[in-house]
């Protein structure tokens, strides 16, 4: 077992390299297995496209759903370990962990924990229900998420030797408190909005799973939610956070991503790469979802968007 501090130190390059090899190998190997065993689902006959998008929806080993495992257990836990390793490395060198790095440990710890405690809600999401397990998802989960989302933590770790004059980055108390408060507020909306949406889906489908995983936040489950019943039998939530905007969980996710940059200050662009990548990606997903739902629900979707006119921020957009 490697000491925590070396994960992002002398072993970071080798761990990254093996993650790339592992992600590529799993994607190509799964494609080959499905083709040779004649179990490919929806193959187009174009190998590069099929490897990229995948030809297996929910591959399993016994009862283990590999796609769900790779979405929840691998990327976010590895991300947290890499960020915690940065903090351990800083503590080894300076005898303490700076407030910005403690912030990143909290931010990634909250995210990893949210994925674990809400895993019963994940089967209803787009990735699990519709996307096949190809290189796009495999490589991104095994390599992309942990090794690119940790940029802010590694930037802070390397700051003393690059620009800090031998000392960790430090902000004023007021600015540090602001960053922590903004992160926790965004996380609260992110956690409870996702819980409201997914618990609504599960309970309307007759599946009620009581979870006690920490933290159970107030307003996470709507007791008697209001919803619009569509002509094709669908149900659209118009209560809780979703009475104010159609994608409040996306907004909260964007703010959390912004916080990962804000805690690094404004001297360089690199810590803001994630929010710059994530924001257009999630907006594009919202547009695609709106197009798909408009085609699915027809006039009922226009009624719904009249009831909840804003997508991200009430009164703004």
Coordinates of C-alpha atoms in Angstrom, one line a residue:
X1 CA 0.0 0.0 0.0
X2 CA 1.5 3.3 -1.0
X3 CA 1.8 6.1 1.6
X4 CA -0.8 8.7 0.9
X5 CA 1.7 11.5 0.2
X6 CA 3.4 9.7 -2.7
X7 CA 0.2 9.3 -4.8
X8 CA 0.6 12.9 -6.1
X9 CA 4.4 13.0 -5.7
X10 CA 6.9 10.6 -7.2
X11 CA 4.3 8.0 -8.2
X12 CA 1.8 10.4 -9.9
X13 CA 3.2 9.9 -13.4
X14 CA 3.2 6.1 -13.2
X15 CA -0.3 6.0 -11.7
X16 CA -1.5 8.3 -14.5
X17 CA 0.2 6.2 -17.2
X18 CA -1.3 3.0 -15.9
X19 CA -4.7 4.6 -15.7
X20 CA -4.5 5.6 -19.4
X21 CA -3.4 2.1 -20.3
X22 CA -6.1 0.5 -18.2
X23 CA -8.9 2.7 -19.6
X24 CA -7.8 2.1 -23.2
X25 CA -7.3 -1.6 -22.7
X26 CA -10.7 -2.1 -21.1
X27 CA -12.5 -0.2 -23.9
X28 CA -10.8 -2.1 -26.7
X29 CA -11.0 -5.4 -24.9
X30 CA -14.7 -5.1 -24.2
X31 CA -15.4 -4.2 -27.8
X32 CA -13.4 -7.2 -29.0
X33 CA -15.2 -9.5 -26.6
X34 CA -18.6 -8.3 -27.6
X35 CA -17.8 -8.7 -31.3
X36 CA -16.3 -12.2 -31.1
X37 CA -19.1 -13.5 -28.8
X38 CA -21.8 -11.9 -30.9
X39 CA -23.2 -9.9 -28.0
X40 CA -22.6 -6.4 -29.4
X41 CA -25.6 -4.1 -28.9
X42 CA -26.4 -1.5 -31.5
X43 CA -23.0 -1.9 -33.3
X44 CA -22.7 0.3 -36.4
X45 CA -20.0 -1.7 -38.1
X46 CA -17.6 1.3 -37.8
X47 CA -15.0 0.0 -35.4
X48 CA -13.6 3.4 -34.3
X49 CA -17.1 4.8 -33.6
X50 CA -18.2 1.6 -31.8
X51 CA -15.1 1.5 -29.6
X52 CA -15.7 5.1 -28.7
X53 CA -19.4 4.9 -28.0
X54 CA -19.5 1.3 -26.9
X55 CA -21.5 -1.8 -27.9
X56 CA -22.5 -3.0 -24.5
X57 CA -25.1 -1.2 -22.3
X58 CA -24.7 -2.8 -18.9
X59 CA -21.8 -5.4 -19.0
X60 CA -21.6 -7.4 -15.8
X61 CA -19.3 -9.7 -13.9
X62 CA -21.8 -11.7 -11.8
X63 CA -24.0 -9.2 -10.1
X64 CA -21.5 -6.4 -10.5
X65 CA -22.7 -3.8 -13.1
X66 CA -19.3 -2.6 -14.4
X67 CA -20.6 0.7 -15.8
X68 CA -22.2 1.7 -12.6
X69 CA -19.2 0.7 -10.6
X70 CA -16.9 2.6 -12.9
X71 CA -19.1 5.7 -12.7
X72 CA -19.4 5.8 -9.0
X73 CA -16.6 4.0 -7.2
X74 CA -13.5 4.5 -9.4
X75 CA -13.3 8.2 -10.5
X76 CA -14.5 10.1 -7.4
X77 CA -12.8 8.0 -4.8
X78 CA -9.5 8.2 -6.8
X79 CA -10.0 12.0 -7.2
X80 CA -10.4 12.3 -3.4
X81 CA -7.3 10.1 -2.8
X82 CA -5.2 12.3 -5.1
X83 CA -6.5 15.5 -3.5
X84 CA -5.9 14.1 0.0
X85 CA -2.4 13.1 -1.2
X86 CA -1.7 16.7 -2.1
X87 CA -2.7 17.7 1.5
X88 CA -0.6 15.0 3.0
X89 CA 2.4 16.1 0.9
X90 CA 2.0 19.7 2.0
X91 CA 1.7 18.6 5.6
X92 CA 4.9 16.6 5.3
X93 CA 6.7 19.7 4.0
X94 CA 5.2 22.5 6.1
X95 CA 3.8 20.7 9.1
X96 CA 0.3 21.9 8.3
X97 CA -2.3 21.9 5.6
X98 CA -3.1 25.3 4.1
X99 CA -6.7 26.6 4.0
X100 CA -6.9 26.4 0.2
X101 CA -5.9 22.7 0.1
X102 CA -8.2 21.9 3.1
X103 CA -10.9 23.5 1.0
X104 CA -10.1 21.2 -2.0
X105 CA -10.1 18.1 0.3
X106 CA -13.6 19.2 1.5
X107 CA -14.9 19.9 -2.0
X108 CA -13.8 16.6 -3.4
X109 CA -14.7 14.7 -0.3
X110 CA -18.3 16.1 -0.5
X111 CA -18.5 15.2 -4.2
X112 CA -17.2 11.6 -3.7
X113 CA -19.5 11.1 -0.7
X114 CA -22.5 12.4 -2.6
X115 CA -21.9 9.9 -5.4
X116 CA -21.6 7.0 -2.9
X117 CA -24.6 7.9 -0.7
X118 CA -26.8 8.5 -3.7
X119 CA -25.9 5.4 -5.7
X120 CA -29.4 4.0 -5.5
X121 CA -30.6 7.0 -7.6
X122 CA -28.0 6.6 -10.3
X123 CA -29.8 3.8 -12.4
X124 CA -32.3 6.4 -13.6
X125 CA -29.7 8.7 -15.0
X126 CA -28.9 9.1 -18.7
X127 CA -25.4 7.5 -18.5
X128 CA -26.6 4.3 -16.9
X129 CA -30.0 4.0 -18.7
X130 CA -29.0 5.0 -22.2
X131 CA -25.3 5.4 -22.9
X132 CA -23.4 2.3 -23.8
X133 CA -20.1 1.5 -22.0
X134 CA -17.5 2.5 -24.5
X135 CA -14.2 4.4 -24.5
X136 CA -16.0 7.7 -23.9
X137 CA -17.3 6.6 -20.5
X138 CA -14.5 4.1 -19.6
X139 CA -11.5 6.4 -20.3
X140 CA -13.3 9.4 -18.7
X141 CA -14.1 7.6 -15.5
X142 CA -10.8 5.7 -15.1
X143 CA -8.5 8.6 -16.2
X144 CA -10.2 11.8 -17.2
X145 CA -12.1 12.6 -14.0
X146 CA -9.5 11.8 -11.4
X147 CA -6.5 13.1 -13.2
X148 CA -7.9 16.3 -14.6
X149 CA -10.3 17.3 -11.9
X150 CA -7.4 17.3 -9.4
X151 CA -5.7 20.1 -11.3
X152 CA -6.6 22.8 -8.6
X153 CA -5.3 20.6 -5.8
X154 CA -2.0 19.9 -7.6
X155 CA -1.7 23.6 -8.6
X156 CA -1.9 24.5 -4.9
X157 CA 0.6 21.8 -3.9
X158 CA 3.1 23.1 -6.5
X159 CA 2.4 26.8 -5.8
X160 CA 5.2 27.4 -3.1
X161 CA 8.0 26.4 -5.6
X162 CA 6.4 28.1 -8.6
X163 CA 5.1 31.5 -7.3
X164 CA 4.8 31.4 -3.6
X165 CA 8.3 32.2 -2.5
X166 CA 8.5 28.8 -0.7
X167 CA 5.2 29.2 1.2
X168 CA 1.7 27.8 0.5
X169 CA -1.0 30.1 -1.0
X170 CA -2.9 32.1 1.6
X171 CA -5.9 34.4 1.3
X172 CA -7.5 36.9 3.7
X173 CA -9.8 35.4 6.3
X174 CA -12.8 37.1 4.7
X175 CA -12.1 35.7 1.2
X176 CA -11.4 32.2 2.6
X177 CA -14.7 32.2 4.5
X178 CA -16.5 33.5 1.4
X179 CA -15.1 30.5 -0.7
X180 CA -16.1 28.0 2.0
X181 CA -19.6 29.5 2.3
X182 CA -20.2 29.6 -1.4
X183 CA -19.0 26.0 -1.8
X184 CA -21.3 24.7 1.0
X185 CA -24.3 26.6 -0.3
X186 CA -23.8 25.3 -3.8
X187 CA -23.3 21.8 -2.4
X188 CA -26.5 22.0 -0.4
X189 CA -28.5 22.9 -3.6
X190 CA -26.6 20.2 -5.6
X191 CA -27.3 17.5 -3.0
X192 CA -30.9 18.3 -2.3
X193 CA -31.9 19.1 -5.9
X194 CA -30.5 15.7 -7.1
X195 CA -32.2 14.0 -4.2
X196 CA -35.6 15.7 -4.9
X197 CA -35.4 14.7 -8.6
X198 CA -34.3 11.1 -8.2
X199 CA -36.3 10.3 -5.1
X200 CA -39.4 11.6 -7.0
X201 CA -38.7 9.3 -9.9
X202 CA -38.0 6.3 -7.7
X203 CA -41.1 6.7 -5.5
X204 CA -43.4 7.4 -8.4
X205 CA -42.1 4.1 -9.8
X206 CA -42.9 2.3 -6.5
X207 CA -39.4 2.1 -5.3
X208 CA -38.7 3.6 -1.9
X209 CA -35.2 3.0 -0.4
X210 CA -34.6 4.6 2.9
X211 CA -30.9 5.7 3.2
X212 CA -29.2 6.9 6.4
X213 CA -25.9 7.8 4.7
X214 CA -24.3 11.0 5.9
X215 CA -25.3 13.8 5.4
X216 CA -29.0 13.6 5.1
X217 CA -29.9 17.2 4.4
X218 CA -33.3 18.8 5.0
X219 CA -35.6 19.2 2.0
X220 CA -33.9 16.4 0.2
X221 CA -37.2 14.4 -0.2
X222 CA -40.4 16.1 -1.1
X223 CA -43.3 14.5 0.9
X224 CA -46.1 15.5 -1.4
X225 CA -44.5 16.8 -4.5
X226 CA -46.4 18.7 -7.1
X227 CA -46.0 17.4 -10.7
X228 CA -47.5 17.8 -14.2
X229 CA -49.0 14.6 -15.6
X230 CA -48.5 14.4 -19.4
X231 CA -50.7 12.8 -22.0
X232 CA -48.2 10.0 -22.6
X233 CA -48.2 9.1 -18.9
X234 CA -45.0 11.0 -17.9
X235 CA -44.7 13.0 -14.8
X236 CA -42.7 16.3 -14.6
X237 CA -41.7 17.6 -11.2
X238 CA -42.7 21.3 -10.6
X239 CA -42.0 21.4 -6.9
X240 CA -39.0 22.0 -4.6
X241 CA -36.0 23.4 -6.4
X242 CA -37.7 22.4 -9.6
X243 CA -40.5 24.8 -9.0
X244 CA -37.9 27.6 -9.5
X245 CA -35.8 26.3 -12.3
X246 CA -35.6 23.2 -14.6
X247 CA -31.9 22.5 -14.0
X248 CA -31.0 23.8 -10.5
X249 CA -28.6 20.9 -10.0
X250 CA -26.6 22.0 -13.1
X251 CA -26.4 25.5 -11.7
X252 CA -25.1 24.2 -8.3
X253 CA -22.6 22.0 -10.1
X254 CA -21.3 25.0 -12.1
X255 CA -20.9 27.1 -8.9
X256 CA -19.0 24.2 -7.2
X257 CA -16.7 24.0 -10.3
X258 CA -16.2 27.8 -10.0
X259 CA -15.2 27.5 -6.4
X260 CA -12.4 25.1 -7.3
X261 CA -10.9 27.9 -9.2
X262 CA -11.7 30.8 -6.8
X263 CA -9.8 29.1 -3.9
X264 CA -6.7 29.4 -6.1
X265 CA -7.0 33.1 -6.5
X266 CA -6.7 35.0 -9.8
X267 CA -3.0 34.9 -10.7
X268 CA -3.3 32.1 -13.3
X269 CA -6.0 30.6 -15.6
X270 CA -5.2 26.9 -15.1
X271 CA -7.3 26.4 -11.9
X272 CA -10.3 27.7 -13.9
X273 CA -10.0 25.2 -16.7
X274 CA -12.5 22.8 -15.1
X275 CA -15.4 25.4 -14.9
X276 CA -14.5 26.6 -18.4
X277 CA -14.8 23.0 -19.7
X278 CA -17.8 22.0 -17.5
X279 CA -20.1 25.0 -18.1
X280 CA -20.5 24.7 -21.9
X281 CA -20.7 20.9 -21.7
X282 CA -23.5 21.1 -19.1
X283 CA -25.3 23.8 -21.1
X284 CA -25.1 21.7 -24.2
X285 CA -26.5 18.8 -22.3
X286 CA -29.4 20.9 -21.0
X287 CA -30.2 22.0 -24.6
X288 CA -30.1 18.4 -25.8
X289 CA -32.4 17.4 -23.0
X290 CA -34.8 20.2 -23.8
X291 CA -34.9 19.1 -27.4
X292 CA -35.5 15.5 -26.5
X293 CA -38.2 16.3 -24.0
X294 CA -40.0 18.7 -26.4
X295 CA -40.2 15.9 -28.9
X296 CA -41.3 13.4 -26.3
X297 CA -43.9 15.4 -24.5
X298 CA -45.1 17.8 -27.3
X299 CA -47.7 20.4 -26.1
X300 CA -47.3 19.2 -22.5
X301 CA -43.6 20.3 -22.6
X302 CA -44.7 23.8 -23.5
X303 CA -47.1 23.8 -20.6
X304 CA -44.3 22.7 -18.3
X305 CA -41.9 25.3 -19.5
X306 CA -44.6 28.0 -19.0
X307 CA -45.0 26.7 -15.4
X308 CA -41.2 26.7 -14.9
X309 CA -39.8 29.2 -17.4
X310 CA -36.2 29.4 -16.1
X311 CA -33.6 26.8 -16.8
X312 CA -30.7 27.6 -14.5
X313 CA -31.3 30.7 -12.4
X314 CA -34.8 32.0 -11.4
X315 CA -35.5 35.4 -12.9
X316 CA -32.4 35.3 -15.0
X317 CA -32.0 32.4 -17.4

